Every structure is written in C-alpha cells, then in structure tokens.
CSV table of N, CA and C in Angstrom, one decimal:
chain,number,residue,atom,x,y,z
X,1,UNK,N,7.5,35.1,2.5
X,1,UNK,CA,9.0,35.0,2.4
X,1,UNK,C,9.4,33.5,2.2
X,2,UNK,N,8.7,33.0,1.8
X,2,UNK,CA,9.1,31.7,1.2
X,2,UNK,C,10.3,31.1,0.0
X,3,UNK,N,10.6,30.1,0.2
X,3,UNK,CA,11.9,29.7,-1.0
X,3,UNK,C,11.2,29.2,-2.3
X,4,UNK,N,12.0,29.4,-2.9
X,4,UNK,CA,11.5,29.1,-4.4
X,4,UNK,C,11.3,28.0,-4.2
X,5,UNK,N,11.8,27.3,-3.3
X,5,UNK,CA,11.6,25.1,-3.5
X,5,UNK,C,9.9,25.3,-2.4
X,6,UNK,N,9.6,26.3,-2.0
X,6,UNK,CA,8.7,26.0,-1.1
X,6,UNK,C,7.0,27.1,-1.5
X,7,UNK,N,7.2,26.4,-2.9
X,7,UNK,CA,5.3,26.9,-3.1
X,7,UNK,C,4.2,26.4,-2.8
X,8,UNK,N,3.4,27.3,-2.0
X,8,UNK,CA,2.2,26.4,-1.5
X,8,UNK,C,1.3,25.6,-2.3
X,9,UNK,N,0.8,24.4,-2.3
X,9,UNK,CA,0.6,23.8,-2.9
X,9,UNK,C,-0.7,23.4,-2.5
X,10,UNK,N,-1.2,23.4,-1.1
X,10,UNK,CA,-2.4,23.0,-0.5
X,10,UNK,C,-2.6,23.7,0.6
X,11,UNK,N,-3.8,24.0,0.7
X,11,UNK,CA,-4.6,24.6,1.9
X,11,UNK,C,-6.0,24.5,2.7
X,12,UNK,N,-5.8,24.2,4.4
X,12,UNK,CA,-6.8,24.0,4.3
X,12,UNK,C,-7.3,24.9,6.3
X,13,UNK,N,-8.6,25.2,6.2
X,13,UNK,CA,-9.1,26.0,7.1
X,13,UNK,C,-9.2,25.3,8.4
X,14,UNK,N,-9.2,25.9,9.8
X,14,UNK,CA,-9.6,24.8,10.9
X,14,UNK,C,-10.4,26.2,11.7
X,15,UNK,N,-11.4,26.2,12.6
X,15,UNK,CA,-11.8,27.1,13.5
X,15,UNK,C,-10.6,27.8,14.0
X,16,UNK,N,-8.7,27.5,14.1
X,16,UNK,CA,-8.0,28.1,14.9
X,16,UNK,C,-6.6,28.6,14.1
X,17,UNK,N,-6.5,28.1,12.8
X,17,UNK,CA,-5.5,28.1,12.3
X,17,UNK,C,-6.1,27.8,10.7
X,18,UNK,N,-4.8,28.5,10.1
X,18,UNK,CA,-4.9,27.7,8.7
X,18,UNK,C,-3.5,26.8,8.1
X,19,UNK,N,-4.0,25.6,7.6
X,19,UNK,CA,-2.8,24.7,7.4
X,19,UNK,C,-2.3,24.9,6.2
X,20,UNK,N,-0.8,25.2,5.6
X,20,UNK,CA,-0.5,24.9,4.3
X,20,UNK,C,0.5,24.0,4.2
X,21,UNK,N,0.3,23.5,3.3
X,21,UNK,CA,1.1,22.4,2.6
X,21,UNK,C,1.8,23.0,1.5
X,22,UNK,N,3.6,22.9,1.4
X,22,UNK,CA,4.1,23.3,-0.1
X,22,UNK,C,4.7,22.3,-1.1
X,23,UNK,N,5.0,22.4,-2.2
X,23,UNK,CA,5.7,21.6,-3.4
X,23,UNK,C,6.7,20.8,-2.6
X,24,UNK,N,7.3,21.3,-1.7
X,24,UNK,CA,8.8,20.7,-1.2
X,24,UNK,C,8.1,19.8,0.3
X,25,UNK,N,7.2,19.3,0.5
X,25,UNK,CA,6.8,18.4,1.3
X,25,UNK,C,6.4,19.3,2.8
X,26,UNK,N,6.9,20.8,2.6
X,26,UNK,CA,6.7,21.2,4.4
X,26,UNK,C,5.5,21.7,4.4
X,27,UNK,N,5.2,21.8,6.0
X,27,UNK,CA,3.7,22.3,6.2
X,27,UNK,C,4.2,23.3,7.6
X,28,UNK,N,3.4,24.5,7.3
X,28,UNK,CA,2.8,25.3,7.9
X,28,UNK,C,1.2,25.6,8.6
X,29,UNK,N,1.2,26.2,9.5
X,29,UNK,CA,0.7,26.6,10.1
X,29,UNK,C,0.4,28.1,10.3
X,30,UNK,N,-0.5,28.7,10.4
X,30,UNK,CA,-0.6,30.3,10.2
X,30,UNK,C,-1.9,30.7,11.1
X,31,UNK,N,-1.6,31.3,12.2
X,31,UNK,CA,-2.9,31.3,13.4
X,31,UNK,C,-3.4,32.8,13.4
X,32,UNK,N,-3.2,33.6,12.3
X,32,UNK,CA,-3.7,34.4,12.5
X,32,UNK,C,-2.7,35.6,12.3
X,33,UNK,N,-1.6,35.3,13.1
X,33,UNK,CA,-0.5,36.7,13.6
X,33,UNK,C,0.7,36.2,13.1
X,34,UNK,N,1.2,34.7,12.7
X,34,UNK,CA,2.4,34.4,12.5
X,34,UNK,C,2.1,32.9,11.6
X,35,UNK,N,3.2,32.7,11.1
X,35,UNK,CA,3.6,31.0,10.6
X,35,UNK,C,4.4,30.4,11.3
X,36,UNK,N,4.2,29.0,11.6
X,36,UNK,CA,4.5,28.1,12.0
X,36,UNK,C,5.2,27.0,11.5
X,37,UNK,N,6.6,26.6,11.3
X,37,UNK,CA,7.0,25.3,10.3
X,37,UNK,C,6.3,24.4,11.4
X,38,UNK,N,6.1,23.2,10.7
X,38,UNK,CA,5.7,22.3,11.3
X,38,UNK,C,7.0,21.0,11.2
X,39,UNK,N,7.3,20.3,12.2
X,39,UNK,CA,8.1,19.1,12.0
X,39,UNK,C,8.1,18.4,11.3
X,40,UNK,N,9.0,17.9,10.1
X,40,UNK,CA,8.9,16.6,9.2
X,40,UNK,C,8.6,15.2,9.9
X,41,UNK,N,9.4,15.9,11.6
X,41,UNK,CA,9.5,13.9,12.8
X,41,UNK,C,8.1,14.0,12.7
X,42,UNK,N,7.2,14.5,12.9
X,42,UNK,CA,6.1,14.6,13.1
X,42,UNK,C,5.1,13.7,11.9
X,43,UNK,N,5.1,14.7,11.4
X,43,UNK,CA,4.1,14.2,10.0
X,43,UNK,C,4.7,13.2,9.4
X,44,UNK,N,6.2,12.6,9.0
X,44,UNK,CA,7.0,11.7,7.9
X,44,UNK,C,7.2,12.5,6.6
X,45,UNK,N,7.6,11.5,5.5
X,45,UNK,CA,7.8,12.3,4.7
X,45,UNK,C,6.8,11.8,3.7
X,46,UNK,N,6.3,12.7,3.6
X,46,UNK,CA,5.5,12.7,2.4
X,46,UNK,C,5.5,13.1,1.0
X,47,UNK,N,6.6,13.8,0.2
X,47,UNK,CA,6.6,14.4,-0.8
X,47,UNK,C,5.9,15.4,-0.9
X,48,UNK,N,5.8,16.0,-2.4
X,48,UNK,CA,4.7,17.5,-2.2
X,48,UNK,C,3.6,17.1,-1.7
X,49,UNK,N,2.7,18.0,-0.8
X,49,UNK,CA,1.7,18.1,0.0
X,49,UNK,C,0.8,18.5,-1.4
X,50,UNK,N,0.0,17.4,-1.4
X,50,UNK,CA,-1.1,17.7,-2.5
X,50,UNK,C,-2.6,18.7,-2.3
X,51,UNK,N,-2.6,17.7,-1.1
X,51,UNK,CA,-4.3,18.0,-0.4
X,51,UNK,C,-4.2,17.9,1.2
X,52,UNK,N,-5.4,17.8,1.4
X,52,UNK,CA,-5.9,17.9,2.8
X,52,UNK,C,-7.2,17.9,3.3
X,53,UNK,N,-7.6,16.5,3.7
X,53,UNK,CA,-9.3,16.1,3.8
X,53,UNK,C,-9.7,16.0,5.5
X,54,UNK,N,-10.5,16.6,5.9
X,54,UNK,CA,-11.1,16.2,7.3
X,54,UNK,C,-12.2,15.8,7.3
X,55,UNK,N,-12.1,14.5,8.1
X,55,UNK,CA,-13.2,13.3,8.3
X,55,UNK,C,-13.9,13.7,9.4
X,56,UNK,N,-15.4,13.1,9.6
X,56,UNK,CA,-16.2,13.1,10.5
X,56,UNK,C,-15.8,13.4,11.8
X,57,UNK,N,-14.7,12.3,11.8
X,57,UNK,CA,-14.2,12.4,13.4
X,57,UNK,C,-13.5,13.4,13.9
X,58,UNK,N,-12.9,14.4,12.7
X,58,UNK,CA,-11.7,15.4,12.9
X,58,UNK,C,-10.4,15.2,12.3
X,59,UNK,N,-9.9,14.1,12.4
X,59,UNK,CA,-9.0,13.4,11.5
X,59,UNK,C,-8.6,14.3,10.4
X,60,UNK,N,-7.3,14.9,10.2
X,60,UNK,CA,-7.1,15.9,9.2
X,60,UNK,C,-6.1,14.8,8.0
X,61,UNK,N,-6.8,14.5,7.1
X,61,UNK,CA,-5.8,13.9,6.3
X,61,UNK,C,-4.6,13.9,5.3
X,62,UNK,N,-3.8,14.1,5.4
X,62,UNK,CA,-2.6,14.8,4.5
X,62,UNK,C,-2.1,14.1,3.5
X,63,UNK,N,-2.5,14.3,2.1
X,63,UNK,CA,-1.9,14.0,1.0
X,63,UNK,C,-0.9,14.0,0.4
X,64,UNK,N,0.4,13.7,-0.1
X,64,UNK,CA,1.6,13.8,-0.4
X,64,UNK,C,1.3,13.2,-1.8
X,65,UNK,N,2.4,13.5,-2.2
X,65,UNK,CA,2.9,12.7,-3.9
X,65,UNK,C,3.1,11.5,-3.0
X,66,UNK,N,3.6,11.2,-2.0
X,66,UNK,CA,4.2,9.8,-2.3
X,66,UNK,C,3.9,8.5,-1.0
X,67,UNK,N,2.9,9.2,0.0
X,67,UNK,CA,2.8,8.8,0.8
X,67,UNK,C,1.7,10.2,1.4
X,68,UNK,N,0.7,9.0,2.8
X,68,UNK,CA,-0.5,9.5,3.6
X,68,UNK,C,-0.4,9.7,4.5
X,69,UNK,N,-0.8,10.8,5.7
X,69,UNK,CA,-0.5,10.7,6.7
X,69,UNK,C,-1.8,11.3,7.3
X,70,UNK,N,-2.0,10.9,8.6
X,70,UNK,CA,-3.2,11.2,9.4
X,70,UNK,C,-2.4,12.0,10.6
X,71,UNK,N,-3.6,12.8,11.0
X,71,UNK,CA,-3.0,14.0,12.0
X,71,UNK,C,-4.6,14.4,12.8
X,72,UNK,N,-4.4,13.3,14.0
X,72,UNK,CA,-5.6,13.8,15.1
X,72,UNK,C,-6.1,15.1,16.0
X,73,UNK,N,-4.9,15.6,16.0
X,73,UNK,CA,-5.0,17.3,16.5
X,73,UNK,C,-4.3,17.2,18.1
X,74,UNK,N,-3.0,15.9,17.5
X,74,UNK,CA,-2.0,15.8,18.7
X,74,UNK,C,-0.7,15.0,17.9
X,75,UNK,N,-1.5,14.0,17.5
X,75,UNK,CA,0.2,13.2,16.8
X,75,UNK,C,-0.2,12.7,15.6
X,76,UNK,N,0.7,12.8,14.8
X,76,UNK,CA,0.7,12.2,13.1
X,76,UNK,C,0.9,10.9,12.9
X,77,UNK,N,0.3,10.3,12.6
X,77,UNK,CA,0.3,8.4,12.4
X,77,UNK,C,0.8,8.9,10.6
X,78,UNK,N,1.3,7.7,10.2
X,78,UNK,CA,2.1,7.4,8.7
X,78,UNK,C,1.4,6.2,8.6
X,79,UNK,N,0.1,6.5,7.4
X,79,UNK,CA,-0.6,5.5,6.8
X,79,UNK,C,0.2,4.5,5.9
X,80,UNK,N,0.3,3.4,6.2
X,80,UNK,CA,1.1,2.1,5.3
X,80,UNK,C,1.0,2.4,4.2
X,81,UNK,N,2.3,2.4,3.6
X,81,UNK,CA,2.2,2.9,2.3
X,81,UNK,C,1.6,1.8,1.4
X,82,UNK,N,0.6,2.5,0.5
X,82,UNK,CA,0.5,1.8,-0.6
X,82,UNK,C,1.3,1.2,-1.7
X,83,UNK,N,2.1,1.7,-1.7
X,83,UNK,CA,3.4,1.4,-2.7
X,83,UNK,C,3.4,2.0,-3.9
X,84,UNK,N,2.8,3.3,-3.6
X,84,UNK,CA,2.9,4.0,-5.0
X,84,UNK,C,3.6,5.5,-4.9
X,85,UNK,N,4.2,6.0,-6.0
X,85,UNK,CA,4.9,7.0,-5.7
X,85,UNK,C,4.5,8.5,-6.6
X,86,UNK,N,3.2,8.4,-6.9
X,86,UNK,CA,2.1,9.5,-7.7
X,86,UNK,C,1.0,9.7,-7.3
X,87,UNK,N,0.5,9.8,-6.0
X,87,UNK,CA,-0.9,9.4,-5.5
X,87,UNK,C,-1.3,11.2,-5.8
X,88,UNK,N,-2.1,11.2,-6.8
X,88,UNK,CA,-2.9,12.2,-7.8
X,88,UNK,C,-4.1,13.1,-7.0
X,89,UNK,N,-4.9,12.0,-5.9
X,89,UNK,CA,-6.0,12.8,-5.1
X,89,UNK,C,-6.4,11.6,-4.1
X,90,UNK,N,-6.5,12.9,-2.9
X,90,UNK,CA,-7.4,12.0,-2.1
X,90,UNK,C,-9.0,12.3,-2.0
X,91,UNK,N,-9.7,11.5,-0.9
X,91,UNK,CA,-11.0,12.2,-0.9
X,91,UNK,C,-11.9,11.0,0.1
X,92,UNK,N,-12.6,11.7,0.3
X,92,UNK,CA,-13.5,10.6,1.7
X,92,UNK,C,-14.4,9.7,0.8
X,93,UNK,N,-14.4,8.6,1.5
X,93,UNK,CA,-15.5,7.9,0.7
X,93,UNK,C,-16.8,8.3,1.2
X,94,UNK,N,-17.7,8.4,0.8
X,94,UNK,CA,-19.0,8.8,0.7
X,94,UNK,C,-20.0,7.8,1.0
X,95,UNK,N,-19.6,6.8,1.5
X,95,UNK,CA,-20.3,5.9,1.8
X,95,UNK,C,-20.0,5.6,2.9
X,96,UNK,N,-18.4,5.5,3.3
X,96,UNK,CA,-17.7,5.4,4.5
X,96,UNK,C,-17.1,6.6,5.1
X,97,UNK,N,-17.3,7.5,5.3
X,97,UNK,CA,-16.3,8.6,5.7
X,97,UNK,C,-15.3,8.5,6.6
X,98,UNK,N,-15.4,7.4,7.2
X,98,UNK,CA,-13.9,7.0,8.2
X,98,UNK,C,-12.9,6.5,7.3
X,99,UNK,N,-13.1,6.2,6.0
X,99,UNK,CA,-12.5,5.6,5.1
X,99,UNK,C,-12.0,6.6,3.9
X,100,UNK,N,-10.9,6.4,3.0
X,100,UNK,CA,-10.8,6.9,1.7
X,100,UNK,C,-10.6,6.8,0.7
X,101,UNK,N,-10.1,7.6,-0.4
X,101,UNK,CA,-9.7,6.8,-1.5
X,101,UNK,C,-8.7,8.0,-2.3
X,102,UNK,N,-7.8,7.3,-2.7
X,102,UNK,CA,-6.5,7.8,-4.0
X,102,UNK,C,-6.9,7.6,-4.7
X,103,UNK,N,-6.4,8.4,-6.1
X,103,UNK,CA,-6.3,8.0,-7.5
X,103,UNK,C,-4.5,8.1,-7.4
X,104,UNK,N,-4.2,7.6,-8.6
X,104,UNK,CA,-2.7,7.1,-8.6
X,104,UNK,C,-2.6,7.4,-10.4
X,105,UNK,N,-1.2,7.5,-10.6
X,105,UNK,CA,-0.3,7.5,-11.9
X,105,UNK,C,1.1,6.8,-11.9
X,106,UNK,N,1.1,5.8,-12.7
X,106,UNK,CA,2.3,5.2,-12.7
X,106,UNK,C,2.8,5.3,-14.2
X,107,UNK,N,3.7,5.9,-14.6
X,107,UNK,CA,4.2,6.1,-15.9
X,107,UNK,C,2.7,6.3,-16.8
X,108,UNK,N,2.5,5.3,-17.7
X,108,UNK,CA,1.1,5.4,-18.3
X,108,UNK,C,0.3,5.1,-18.0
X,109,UNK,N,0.4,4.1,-16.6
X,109,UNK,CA,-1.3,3.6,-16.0
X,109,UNK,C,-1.2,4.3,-14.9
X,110,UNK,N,-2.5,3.5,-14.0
X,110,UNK,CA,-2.4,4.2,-12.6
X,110,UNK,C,-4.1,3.8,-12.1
X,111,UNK,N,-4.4,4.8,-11.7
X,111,UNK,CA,-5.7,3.6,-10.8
X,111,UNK,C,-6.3,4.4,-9.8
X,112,UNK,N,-6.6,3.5,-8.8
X,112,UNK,CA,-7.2,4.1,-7.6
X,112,UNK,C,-7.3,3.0,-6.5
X,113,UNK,N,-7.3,3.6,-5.3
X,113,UNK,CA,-7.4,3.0,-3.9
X,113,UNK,C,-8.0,3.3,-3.0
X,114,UNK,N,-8.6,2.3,-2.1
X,114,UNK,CA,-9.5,2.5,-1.3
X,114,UNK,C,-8.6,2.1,-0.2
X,115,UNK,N,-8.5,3.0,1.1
X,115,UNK,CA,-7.7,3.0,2.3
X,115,UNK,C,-9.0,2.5,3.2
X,116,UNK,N,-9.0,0.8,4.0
X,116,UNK,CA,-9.9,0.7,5.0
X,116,UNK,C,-8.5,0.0,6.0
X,117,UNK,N,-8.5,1.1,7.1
X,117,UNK,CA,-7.2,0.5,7.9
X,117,UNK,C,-7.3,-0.9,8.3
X,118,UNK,N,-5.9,-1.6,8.3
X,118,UNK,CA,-4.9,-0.9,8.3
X,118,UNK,C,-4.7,-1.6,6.7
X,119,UNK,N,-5.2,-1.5,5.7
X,119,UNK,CA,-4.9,-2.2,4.4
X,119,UNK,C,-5.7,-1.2,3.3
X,120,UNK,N,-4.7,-1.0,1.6
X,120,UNK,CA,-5.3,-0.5,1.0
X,120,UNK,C,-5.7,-1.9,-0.1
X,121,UNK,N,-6.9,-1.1,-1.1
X,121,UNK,CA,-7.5,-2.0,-1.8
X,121,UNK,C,-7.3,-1.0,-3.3
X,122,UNK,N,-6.5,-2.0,-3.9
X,122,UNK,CA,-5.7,-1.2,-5.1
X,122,UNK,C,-7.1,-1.5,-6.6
X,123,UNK,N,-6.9,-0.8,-7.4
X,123,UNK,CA,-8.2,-0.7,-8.5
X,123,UNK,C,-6.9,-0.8,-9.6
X,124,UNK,N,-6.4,-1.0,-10.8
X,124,UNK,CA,-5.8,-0.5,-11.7
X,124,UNK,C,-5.9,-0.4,-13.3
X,125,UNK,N,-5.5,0.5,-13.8
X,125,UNK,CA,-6.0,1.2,-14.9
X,125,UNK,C,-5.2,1.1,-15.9
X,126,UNK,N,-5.5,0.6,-17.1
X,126,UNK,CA,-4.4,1.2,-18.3
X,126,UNK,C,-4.0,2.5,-18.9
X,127,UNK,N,-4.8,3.5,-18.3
X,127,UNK,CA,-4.6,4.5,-17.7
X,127,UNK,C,-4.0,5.4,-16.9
X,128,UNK,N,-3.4,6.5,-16.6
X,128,UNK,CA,-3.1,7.7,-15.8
X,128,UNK,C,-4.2,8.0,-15.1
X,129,UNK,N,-4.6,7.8,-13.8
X,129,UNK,CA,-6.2,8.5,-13.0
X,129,UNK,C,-5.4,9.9,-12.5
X,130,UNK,N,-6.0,10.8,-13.4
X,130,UNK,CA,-5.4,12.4,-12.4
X,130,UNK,C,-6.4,13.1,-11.9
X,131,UNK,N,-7.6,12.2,-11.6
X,131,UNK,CA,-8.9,12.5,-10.7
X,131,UNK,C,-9.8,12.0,-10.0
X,132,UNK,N,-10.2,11.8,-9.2
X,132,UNK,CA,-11.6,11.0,-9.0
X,132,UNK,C,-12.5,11.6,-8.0
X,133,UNK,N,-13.8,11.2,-8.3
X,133,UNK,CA,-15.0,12.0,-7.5
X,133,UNK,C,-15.9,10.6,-7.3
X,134,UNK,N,-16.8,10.5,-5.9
X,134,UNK,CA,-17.4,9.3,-5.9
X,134,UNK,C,-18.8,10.2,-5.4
X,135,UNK,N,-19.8,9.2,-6.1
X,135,UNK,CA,-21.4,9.7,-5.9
X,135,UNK,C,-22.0,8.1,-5.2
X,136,UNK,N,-22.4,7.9,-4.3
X,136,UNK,CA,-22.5,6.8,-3.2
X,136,UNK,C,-21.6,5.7,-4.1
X,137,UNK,N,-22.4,4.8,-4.7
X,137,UNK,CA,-21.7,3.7,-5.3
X,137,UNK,C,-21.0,3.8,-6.3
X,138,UNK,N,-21.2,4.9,-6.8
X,138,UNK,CA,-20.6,5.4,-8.9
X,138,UNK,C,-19.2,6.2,-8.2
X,139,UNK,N,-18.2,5.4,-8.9
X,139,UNK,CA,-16.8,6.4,-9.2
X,139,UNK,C,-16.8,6.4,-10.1
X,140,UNK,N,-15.7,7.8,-10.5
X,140,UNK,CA,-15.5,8.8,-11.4
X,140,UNK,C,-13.9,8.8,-11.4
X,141,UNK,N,-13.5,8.5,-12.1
X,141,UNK,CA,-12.4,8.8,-13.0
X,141,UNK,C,-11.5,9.2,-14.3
X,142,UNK,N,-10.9,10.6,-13.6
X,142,UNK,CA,-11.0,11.0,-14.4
X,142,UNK,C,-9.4,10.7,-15.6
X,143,UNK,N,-9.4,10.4,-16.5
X,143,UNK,CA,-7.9,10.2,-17.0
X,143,UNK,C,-7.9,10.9,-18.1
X,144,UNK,N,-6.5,11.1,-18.9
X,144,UNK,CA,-5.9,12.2,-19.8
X,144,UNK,C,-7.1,12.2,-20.5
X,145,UNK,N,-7.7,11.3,-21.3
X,145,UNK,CA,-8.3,11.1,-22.8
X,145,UNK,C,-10.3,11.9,-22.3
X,146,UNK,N,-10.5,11.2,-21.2
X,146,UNK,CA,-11.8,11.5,-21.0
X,146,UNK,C,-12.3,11.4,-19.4
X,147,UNK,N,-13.5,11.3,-18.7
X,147,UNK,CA,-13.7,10.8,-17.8
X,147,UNK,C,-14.5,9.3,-17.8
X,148,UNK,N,-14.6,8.2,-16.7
X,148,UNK,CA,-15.0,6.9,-17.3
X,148,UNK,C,-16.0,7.0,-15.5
X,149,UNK,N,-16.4,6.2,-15.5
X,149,UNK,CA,-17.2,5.7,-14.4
X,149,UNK,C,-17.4,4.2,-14.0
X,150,UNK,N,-17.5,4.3,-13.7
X,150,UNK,CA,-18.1,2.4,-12.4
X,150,UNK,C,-18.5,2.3,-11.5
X,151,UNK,N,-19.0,0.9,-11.2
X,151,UNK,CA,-20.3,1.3,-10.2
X,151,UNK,C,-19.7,-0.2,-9.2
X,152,UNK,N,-19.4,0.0,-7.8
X,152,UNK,CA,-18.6,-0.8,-7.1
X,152,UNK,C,-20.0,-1.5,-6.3
C-alpha cells in the first residue's frame, strides 16, 4: 500500500528484518509480520535510496542520490558530503572493506570516489560513471559509450 511517490528502489536482507529503501528517500523496515517507516531525524536526508552495502564490521551503508549515510544497528551518522548530487553506486573497496567507493554523474561528466573517513578522494571523468566494480587494484567503470578500467 504504498504511494506512487514511494517505489521501492533498494533492498537489503539482515538475519532479523528486511530493509527497504524507496525513490522518495524513505526507508522501511519489514520484520516479518509488519512494516516499519523509519525516521528521516535519524538517517538525514538522502534523496532516493539507491543501495545498501554491509561492511565487515556490520555497518549498513545507505546510498542516496545525493548524500551517504552509515547506520550501526543503533544510530545513523551522515557521512560528509562529497559535494555531489548524482552518486550512481556504492560498493566496498576490496582491498579496504572498512572503506568505499561512489561512482558519480554530473550533467556529462562524473567520476568516482573513494570514502576513507572522515574525507572523500574524488577521481573525475569526462564522462557519466553509471557503474563501477573493483577487482583488488583494477577499477571498472562503467560509462554510457563503453566500460574503461585502471589500475590505482
């Protein structure tokens, strides 16, 4: 029974619940028997809920169009924004897993970032990045025309 402004957009499993994220920035909670809205004070705002990564430590990561937020499995911290307002994907780094990385779109360019707290490390593209996958040192990005690679 959802509103038209509120399509799910992301989903993700925990041993107790399952989390959804919709187009209109809200998140749910579903334990089984019921849904749960969850607080915007809580989380901030993040635009549509894209994704949702969990790190080694437990750390549930929450993706937004327009901003990051971390969520320990008590209180939501609001990762400093990078200063972008298209963040395309998240994803763990593979080398760091306490660590991550965005791809981004800014009109026709856009890029990628590496989150090592409390500061991000911006990459940029003449390009749209509307993907990226990392294999230890080789990223993958993927943009409109093709996919490219590099080796950090």
């Amino acid at each position: 029974d959802q509103s038209e402004e509120e399509k799910i957009s992301a989903i993700m499993n925990s041993e107790y619940y399952l989390l959804i994220g919709t187009d209109s920035g809200v998140q749910y909670i579903f334990d089984g028997e019921s849904y749960k809205k969850l607080s915007v004070k809580g989380s901030g705002s993040l635009g549509a809920i894209r994704s949702f990564a969990r790190l080694p430590g437990g750390e549930i990561i929450i993706q937004g169009a327009e901003a990051v937020s971390e969520f320990d499995g008590k209180d939501y911290k609001l990762v400093p924004s990078p200063g972008l307002n298209d963040i395309t994907q998240l994803i763990p780094d593979s080398l760091n897993p306490e660590t991550y990385r965005i791809s981004f779109k800014s009109g026709s360019s856009g890029g990628y970032a590496l989150y090592q707290p409390p500061y991000w490390q911006k990459y940029y593209s003449d390009a749209a990045v509307i993907s990226l996958a990392q294999a230890e040192k080789t990223i993958y990005l993927a943009k409109p025309d093709s996919v490219y690679y590099l080796e950090e």
